[in-house]
Each structure stands twice: as C-alpha cells, then as structure tokens.
Short mmCIF file of C-alpha atoms in Angstrom, two decimals:
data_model
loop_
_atom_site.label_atom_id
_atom_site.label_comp_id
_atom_site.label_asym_id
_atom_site.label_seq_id
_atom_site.Cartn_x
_atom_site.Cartn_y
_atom_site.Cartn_z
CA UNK A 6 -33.47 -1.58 -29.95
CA UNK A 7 -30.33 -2.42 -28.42
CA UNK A 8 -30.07 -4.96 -26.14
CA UNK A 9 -28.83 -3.62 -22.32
CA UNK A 10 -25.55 -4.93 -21.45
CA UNK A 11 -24.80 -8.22 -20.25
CA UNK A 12 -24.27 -6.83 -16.36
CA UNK A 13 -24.64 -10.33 -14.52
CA UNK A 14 -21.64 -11.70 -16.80
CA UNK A 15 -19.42 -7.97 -16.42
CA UNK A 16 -19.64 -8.12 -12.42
CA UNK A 17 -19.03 -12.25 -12.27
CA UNK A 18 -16.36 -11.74 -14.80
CA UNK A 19 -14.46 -8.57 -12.21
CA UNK A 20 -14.71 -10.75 -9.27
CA UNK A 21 -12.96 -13.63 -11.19
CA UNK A 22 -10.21 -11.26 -11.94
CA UNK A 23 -10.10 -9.73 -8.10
CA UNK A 24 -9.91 -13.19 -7.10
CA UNK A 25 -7.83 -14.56 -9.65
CA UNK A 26 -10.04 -18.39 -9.66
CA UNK A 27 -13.40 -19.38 -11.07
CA UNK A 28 -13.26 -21.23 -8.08
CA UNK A 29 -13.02 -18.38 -5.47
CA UNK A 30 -15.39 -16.27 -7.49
CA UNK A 31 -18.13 -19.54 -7.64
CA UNK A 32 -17.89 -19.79 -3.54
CA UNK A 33 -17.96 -15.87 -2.70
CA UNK A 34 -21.10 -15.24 -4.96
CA UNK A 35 -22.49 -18.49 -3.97
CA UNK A 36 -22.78 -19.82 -7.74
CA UNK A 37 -21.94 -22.89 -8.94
CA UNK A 38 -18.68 -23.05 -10.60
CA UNK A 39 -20.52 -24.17 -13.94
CA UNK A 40 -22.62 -20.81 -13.85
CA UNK A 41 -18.97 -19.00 -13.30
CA UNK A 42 -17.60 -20.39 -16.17
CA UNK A 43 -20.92 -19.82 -18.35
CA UNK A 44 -20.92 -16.19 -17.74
CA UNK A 45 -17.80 -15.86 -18.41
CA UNK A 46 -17.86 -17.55 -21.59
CA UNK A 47 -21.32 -15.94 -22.61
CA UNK A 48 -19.32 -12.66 -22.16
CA UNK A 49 -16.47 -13.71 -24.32
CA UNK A 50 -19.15 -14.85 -26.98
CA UNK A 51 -20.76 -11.60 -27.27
CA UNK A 52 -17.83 -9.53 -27.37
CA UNK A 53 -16.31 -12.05 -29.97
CA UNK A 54 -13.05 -12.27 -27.88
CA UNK A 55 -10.87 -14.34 -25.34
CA UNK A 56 -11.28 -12.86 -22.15
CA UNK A 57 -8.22 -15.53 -20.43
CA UNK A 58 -6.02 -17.56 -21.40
CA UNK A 59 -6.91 -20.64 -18.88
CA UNK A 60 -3.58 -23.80 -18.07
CA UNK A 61 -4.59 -26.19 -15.44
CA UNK A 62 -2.18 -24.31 -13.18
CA UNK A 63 -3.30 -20.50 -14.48
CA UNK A 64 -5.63 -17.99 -15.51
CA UNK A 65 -4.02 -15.22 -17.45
CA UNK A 66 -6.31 -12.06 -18.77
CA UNK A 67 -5.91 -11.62 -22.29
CA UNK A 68 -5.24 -8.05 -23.74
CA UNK A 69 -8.65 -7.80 -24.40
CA UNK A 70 -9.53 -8.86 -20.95
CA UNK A 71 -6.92 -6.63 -19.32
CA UNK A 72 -8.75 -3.42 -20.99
CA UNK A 73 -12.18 -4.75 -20.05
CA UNK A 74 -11.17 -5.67 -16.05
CA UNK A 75 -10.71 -1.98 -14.80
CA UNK A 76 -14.33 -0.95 -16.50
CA UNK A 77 -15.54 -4.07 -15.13
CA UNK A 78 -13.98 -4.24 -11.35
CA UNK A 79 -15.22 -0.57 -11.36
CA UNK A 80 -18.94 -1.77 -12.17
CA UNK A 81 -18.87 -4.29 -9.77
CA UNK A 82 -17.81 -1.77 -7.16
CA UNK A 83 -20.29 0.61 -8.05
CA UNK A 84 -23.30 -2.32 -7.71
CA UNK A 85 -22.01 -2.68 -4.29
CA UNK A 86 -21.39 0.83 -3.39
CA UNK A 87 -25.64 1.31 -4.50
CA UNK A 88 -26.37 -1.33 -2.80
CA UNK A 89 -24.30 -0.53 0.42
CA UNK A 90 -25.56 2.95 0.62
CA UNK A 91 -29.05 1.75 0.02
CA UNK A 92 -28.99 -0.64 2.89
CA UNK A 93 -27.19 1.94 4.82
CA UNK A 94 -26.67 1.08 8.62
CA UNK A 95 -28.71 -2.24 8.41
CA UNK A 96 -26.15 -3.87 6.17
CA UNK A 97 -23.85 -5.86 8.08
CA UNK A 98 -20.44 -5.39 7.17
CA UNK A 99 -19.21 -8.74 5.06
CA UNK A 100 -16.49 -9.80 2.03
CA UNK A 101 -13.12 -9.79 1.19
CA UNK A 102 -11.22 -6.25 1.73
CA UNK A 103 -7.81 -6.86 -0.53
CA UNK A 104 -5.45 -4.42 1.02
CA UNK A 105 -2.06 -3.14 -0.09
CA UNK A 106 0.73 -2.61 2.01
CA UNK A 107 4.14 -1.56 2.94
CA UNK A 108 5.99 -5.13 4.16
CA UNK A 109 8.04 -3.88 7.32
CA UNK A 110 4.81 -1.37 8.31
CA UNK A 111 2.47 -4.74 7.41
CA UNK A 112 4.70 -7.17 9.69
CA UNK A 113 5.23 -4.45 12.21
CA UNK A 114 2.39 -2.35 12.97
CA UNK A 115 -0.98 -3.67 10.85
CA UNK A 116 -0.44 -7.22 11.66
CA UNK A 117 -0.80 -7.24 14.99
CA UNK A 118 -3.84 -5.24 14.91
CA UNK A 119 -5.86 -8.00 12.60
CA UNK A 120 -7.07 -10.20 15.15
CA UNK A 121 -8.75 -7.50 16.71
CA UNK A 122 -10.53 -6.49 13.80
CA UNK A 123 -11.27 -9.78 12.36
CA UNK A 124 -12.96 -10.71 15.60
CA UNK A 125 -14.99 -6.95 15.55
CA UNK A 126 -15.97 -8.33 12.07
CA UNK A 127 -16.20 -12.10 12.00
CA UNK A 128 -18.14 -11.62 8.28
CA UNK A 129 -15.35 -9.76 7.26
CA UNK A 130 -11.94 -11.59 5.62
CA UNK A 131 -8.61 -9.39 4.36
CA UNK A 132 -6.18 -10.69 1.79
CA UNK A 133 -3.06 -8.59 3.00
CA UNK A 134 -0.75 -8.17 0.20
CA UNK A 135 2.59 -6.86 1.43
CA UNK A 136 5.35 -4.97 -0.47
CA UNK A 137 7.04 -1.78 -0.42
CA UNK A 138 6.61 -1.34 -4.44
CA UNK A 139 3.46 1.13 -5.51
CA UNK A 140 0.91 -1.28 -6.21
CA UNK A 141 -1.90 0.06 -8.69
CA UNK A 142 -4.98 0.31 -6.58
CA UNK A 143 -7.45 0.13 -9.65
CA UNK A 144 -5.30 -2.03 -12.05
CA UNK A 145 -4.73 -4.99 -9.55
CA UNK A 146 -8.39 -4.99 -8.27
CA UNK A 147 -7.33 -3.57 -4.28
CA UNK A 148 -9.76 -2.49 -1.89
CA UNK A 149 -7.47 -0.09 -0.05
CA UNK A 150 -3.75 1.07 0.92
CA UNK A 151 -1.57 2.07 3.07
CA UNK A 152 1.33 4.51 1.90
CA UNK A 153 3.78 5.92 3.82
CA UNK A 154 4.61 9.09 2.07
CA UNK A 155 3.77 12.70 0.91
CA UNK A 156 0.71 11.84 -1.55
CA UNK A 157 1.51 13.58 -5.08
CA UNK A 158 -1.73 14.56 -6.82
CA UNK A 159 -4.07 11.94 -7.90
CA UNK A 160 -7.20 10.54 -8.50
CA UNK A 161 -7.24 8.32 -5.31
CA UNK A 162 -9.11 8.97 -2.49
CA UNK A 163 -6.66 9.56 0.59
CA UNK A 164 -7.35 9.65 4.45
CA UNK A 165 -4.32 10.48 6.79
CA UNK A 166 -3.69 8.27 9.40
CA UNK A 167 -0.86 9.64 11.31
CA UNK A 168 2.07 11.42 10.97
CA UNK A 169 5.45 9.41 9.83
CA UNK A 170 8.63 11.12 10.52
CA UNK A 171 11.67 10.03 9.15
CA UNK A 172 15.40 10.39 10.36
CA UNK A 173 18.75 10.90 9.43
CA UNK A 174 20.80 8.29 11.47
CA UNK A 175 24.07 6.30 11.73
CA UNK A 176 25.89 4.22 13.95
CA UNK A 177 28.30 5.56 16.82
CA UNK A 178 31.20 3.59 14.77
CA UNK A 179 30.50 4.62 11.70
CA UNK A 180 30.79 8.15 13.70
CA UNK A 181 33.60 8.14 15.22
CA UNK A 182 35.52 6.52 11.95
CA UNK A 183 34.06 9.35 9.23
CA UNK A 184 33.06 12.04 11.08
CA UNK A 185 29.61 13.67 11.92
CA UNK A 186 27.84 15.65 9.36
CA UNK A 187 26.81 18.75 10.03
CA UNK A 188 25.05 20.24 7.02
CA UNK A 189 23.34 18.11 4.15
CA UNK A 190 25.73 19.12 1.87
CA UNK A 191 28.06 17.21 3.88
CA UNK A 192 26.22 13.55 2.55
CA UNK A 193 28.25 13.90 -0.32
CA UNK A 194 31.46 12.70 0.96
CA UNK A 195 29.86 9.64 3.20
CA UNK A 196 28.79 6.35 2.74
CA UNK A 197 24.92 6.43 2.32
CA UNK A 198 22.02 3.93 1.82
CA UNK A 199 19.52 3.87 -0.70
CA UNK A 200 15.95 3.35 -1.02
CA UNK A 201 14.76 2.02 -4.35
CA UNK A 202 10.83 3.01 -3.77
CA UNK A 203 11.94 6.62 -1.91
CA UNK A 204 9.41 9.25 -3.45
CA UNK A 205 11.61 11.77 -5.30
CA UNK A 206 13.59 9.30 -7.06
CA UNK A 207 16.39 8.81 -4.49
CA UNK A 208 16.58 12.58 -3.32
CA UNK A 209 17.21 13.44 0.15
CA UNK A 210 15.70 16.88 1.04
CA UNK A 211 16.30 19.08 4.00
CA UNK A 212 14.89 22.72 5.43
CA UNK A 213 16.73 24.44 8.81
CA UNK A 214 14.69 26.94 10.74
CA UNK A 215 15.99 29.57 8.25
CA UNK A 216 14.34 28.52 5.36
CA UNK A 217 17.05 26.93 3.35
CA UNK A 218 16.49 24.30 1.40
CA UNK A 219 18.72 21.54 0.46
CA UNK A 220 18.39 18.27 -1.81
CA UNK A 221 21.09 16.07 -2.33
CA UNK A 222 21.45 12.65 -4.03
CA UNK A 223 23.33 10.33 -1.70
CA UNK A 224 25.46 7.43 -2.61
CA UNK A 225 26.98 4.36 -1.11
CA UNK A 226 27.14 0.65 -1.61
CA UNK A 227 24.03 -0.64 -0.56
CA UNK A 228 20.68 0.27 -2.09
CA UNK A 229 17.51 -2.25 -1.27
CA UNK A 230 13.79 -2.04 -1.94
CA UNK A 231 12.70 -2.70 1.73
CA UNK A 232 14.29 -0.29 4.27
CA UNK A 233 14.25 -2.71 7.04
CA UNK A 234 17.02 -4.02 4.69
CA UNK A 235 19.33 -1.57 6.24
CA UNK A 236 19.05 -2.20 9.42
CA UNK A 237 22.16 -4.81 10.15
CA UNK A 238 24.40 -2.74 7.68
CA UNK A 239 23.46 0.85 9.31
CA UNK A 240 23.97 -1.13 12.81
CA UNK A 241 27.47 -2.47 11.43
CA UNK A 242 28.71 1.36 11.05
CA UNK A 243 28.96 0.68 7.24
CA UNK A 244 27.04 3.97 6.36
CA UNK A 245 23.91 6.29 6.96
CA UNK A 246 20.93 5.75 6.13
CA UNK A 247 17.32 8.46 6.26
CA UNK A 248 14.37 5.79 7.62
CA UNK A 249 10.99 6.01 9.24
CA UNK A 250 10.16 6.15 12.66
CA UNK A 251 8.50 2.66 12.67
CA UNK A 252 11.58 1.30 11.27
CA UNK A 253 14.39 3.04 13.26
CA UNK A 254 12.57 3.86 16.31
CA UNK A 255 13.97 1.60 18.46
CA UNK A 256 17.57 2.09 17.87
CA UNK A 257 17.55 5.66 18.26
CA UNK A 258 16.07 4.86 21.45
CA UNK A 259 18.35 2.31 22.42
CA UNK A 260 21.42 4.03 21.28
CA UNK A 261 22.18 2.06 18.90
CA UNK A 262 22.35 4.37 16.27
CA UNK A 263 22.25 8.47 16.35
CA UNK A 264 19.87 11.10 14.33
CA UNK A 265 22.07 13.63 12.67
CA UNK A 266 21.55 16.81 11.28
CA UNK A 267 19.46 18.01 13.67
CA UNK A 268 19.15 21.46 12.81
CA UNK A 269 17.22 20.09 9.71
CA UNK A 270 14.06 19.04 9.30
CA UNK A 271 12.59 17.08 6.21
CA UNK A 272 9.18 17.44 4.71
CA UNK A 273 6.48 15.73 6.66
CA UNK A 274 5.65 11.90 5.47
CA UNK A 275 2.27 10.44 7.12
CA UNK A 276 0.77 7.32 6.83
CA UNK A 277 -2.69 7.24 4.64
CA UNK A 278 -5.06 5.07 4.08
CA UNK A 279 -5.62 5.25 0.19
CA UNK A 280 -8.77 3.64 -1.87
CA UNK A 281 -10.30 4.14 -5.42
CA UNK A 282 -12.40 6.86 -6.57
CA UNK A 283 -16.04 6.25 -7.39
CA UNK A 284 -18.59 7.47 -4.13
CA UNK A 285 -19.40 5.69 -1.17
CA UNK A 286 -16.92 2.74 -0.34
CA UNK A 287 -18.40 -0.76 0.52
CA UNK A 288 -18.85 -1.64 4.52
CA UNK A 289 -16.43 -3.11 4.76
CA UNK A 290 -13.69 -1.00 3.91
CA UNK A 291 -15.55 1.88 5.65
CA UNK A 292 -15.33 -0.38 9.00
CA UNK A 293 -11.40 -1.29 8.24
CA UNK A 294 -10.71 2.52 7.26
CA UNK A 295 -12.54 3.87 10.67
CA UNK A 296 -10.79 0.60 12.39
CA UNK A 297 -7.43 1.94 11.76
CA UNK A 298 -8.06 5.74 11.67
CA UNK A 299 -9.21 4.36 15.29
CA UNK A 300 -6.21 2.80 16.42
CA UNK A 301 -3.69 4.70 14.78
CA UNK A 302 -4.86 7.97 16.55
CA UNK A 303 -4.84 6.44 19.67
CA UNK A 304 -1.24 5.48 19.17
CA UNK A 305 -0.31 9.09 18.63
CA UNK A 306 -1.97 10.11 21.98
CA UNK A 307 0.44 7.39 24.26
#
C-alpha cells in the first residue's frame, strides 16, 4: 500500500517559501526552528531532491522546489480554507495577509487606511508589498491584490472596488506653446508620456458619444514604470500625459494642469481587489477584502 503523502512536511515547507525564513515559518506555526528544518529536509529526502539552496545570507528554491511551491502554497491554503470554513464565524480572524499593490495607490490611498484595520484586527498582520509591475498572485505566494485596471480573463478571483477613471491632461504651458488637441488622432504630433505597465501595451484608446473608436500609440521622451513619475514633468509643460484619478486628481482641481479631449471618453478602469482561486478564502483576507470593499464605497458616496 502506498504510503499517504508527507502533508505536515508539504504545508511547513509552503509557509517557508511564503515567508521566505525557516525562522519566520518556526515562529508563525509555533515550531521550533529544528522541527522547521527537519521537515523540510525529511521532504527533500523522500523526494530524493534539493528543495533550496540555503547561504548564511539566503534561501533560494531550487528548480525542483520552484515546481513543488505552487502545489504546495496551494495545499496549505486549502488546509486553512477547510479549516476556516469549518470553524466558520467562531474563528477569530488571525495571520499574515501578504498583499500586492500598486506603489502611488499603496502610499496614497491604502496606507492610510491600515491603522484602522490593524486596530479592527489586532490578530491580524499585512506584509504590503508595493509596485506597479503585475506581481504573480500564485507564483510569489500573495494573499490578495489590488489592480487598477480592466481585468482580462483569468483564473483569479476578482471583486470591484470602485471605479478608476483616468484622464487626458497637460499643463496650461505646455498649451499655450503646442496647441490643444482636439481629436485623438491629434496625439500624434505632441509630446506624450508613457506608461511602462499600461494594459494594452502602451495604447491609448478613445470612444466620443458617436461611437467612434480610436487607438493611438503615443510618443515622447519620457516613459517610467510608476505614473506618479510624471507628475513634475507633466507640471513643467514638457508633454501630456493619460493618468488616474488618484494620481492627477488634485491638479485638475487646482488648475494646475487641464483634461483634454473631452468629447472622448476611455474605457472604464476600476480598482479590484484580486485573490487566488481555490473556494472559501481564509478570515483574514475575507475581513481585509470586506474592510476595503467597506471603505472604498464609502469614498464614492462623499
């Protein structure tokens, strides 16, 4: 008969590689960082391969380990996703929620939120990873997301937040020295700013109330991965750039920049909370996605 496999050592071994230490893993489960280190190694021996390559500084997976971390982390996740909807509402929420997000919507609008929550939830902790780049939920062992976009097709599970809009802008000066466009078509012959992470590879695209459609690829001499970036460039008159609302809000309001093309309308970004497949979530990204689903709805209603 064949023996069951080793489950203990597959879950100890995911929550090393969510947490990236023996260490970390050894205090969260409350095991000895001996026991850690046995499992893992126990693992390694029965599938007659290197699951790391430990340094005193790092710990590296090993092909081998690489392939087996997604099964694993997703076993792991489904032991507490059994157990979470087995306890149901007498399980207090409790753990670390790793969360990906964008780094200007992270500094700007979730940061400031935290305290609040952690306070709601003193059992619960959040390692906030900012960056604008498309992390991979499953791959790098993440709770949750935010992502500011239209969602393509996939196998995550999404919940809109809010809606996102975006806007055409430049400065007065930069204006008054090239000339306003009037029709997207028109972005051809200016100075534009890019946006390395923009879904649709770099594409701008417009619909008026008629129903045309227009893409065009923009081009200019600044292009950065963040678009708060932008900001003293677009400010200097130096060019136009297309930015969300959290981003360019203020300037439009203060004047210090104008939304163009008006009679144009692009398609509708929102901001969504995004987490892996595989049934009911653990508490306590259930209480950080109703948390924000919360708040953010509330913003929309001021």
């Amino acid at each position: 008969m064949a023996k069951l496999p080793d489950f203990e050592a597959l879950a100890i071994f995911a929550k090393v590689v969510e947490l990236r230490s023996f260490a970390a893993a050894a205090s969260e489960l409350a095991l000895s960082k001996a026991t850690v280190s046995k499992a893992v190694s126990r693992l390694e021996e029965r599938l007659g391969t290197r699951l790391f390559n430990r340094t005193s500084r790092r710990l590296a997976l090993t092909d081998a380990g690489q392939k087996l971390s997604e099964r694993a982390g997703r076993l792991l996740a489904d032991g507490e996703a059994a157990e979470n909807e087995a306890l149901a509402q007498s399980v207090v929420p409790r753990g670390l929620v790793r969360l990906a997000v964008p780094m200007t919507f992270g500094v700007r609008e979730l940061a400031p939120l935290l305290p609040e929550f952690l306070q709601a939830y003193p059992e619960v902790s959040v390692d906030l990873h900012l960056s604008d780049a498309i992390v991979d939920l499953i791959g790098e062992g993440f709770d949750a997301g935010l992502r500011i976009a239209r969602l393509p097709d996939s196998s995550l599970i999404a919940r809109r937040l809010c809606p996102m809009p975006r806007y055409t802008v430049a400065a007065p000066s930069y204006l008054k020295k090239y000339g306003r466009p009037t029709h997207p078509m028109h972005l051809a012959e200016h100075r534009c700013f890019g946006y390395a992470y923009l879904s649709g590879g770099g594409v701008w695209h417009y619909t008026n109330a008629s129903g045309e459609q227009v893409s065009v690829r923009p081009d200019g001499q600044l292009r950065v991965n963040n678009g708060e970036a932008v900001m003293p460039a677009l400010l200097a008159g130096l060019g136009i750039a297309d930015l969300p609302e959290f981003i360019v809000g203020d300037a439009i309001a203060s004047g210090e920049v104008e939304v163009i093309l008006k009679g144009w309308t692009q398609p509708e970004a929102a901001v969504h909370l995004v987490t892996p497949p595989g049934g009911p979530r653990p508490a306590r990204v259930e209480v950080l996605a109703d948390f924000l689903a919360s708040h953010f709805a509330r913003g929309q209603k001021k």
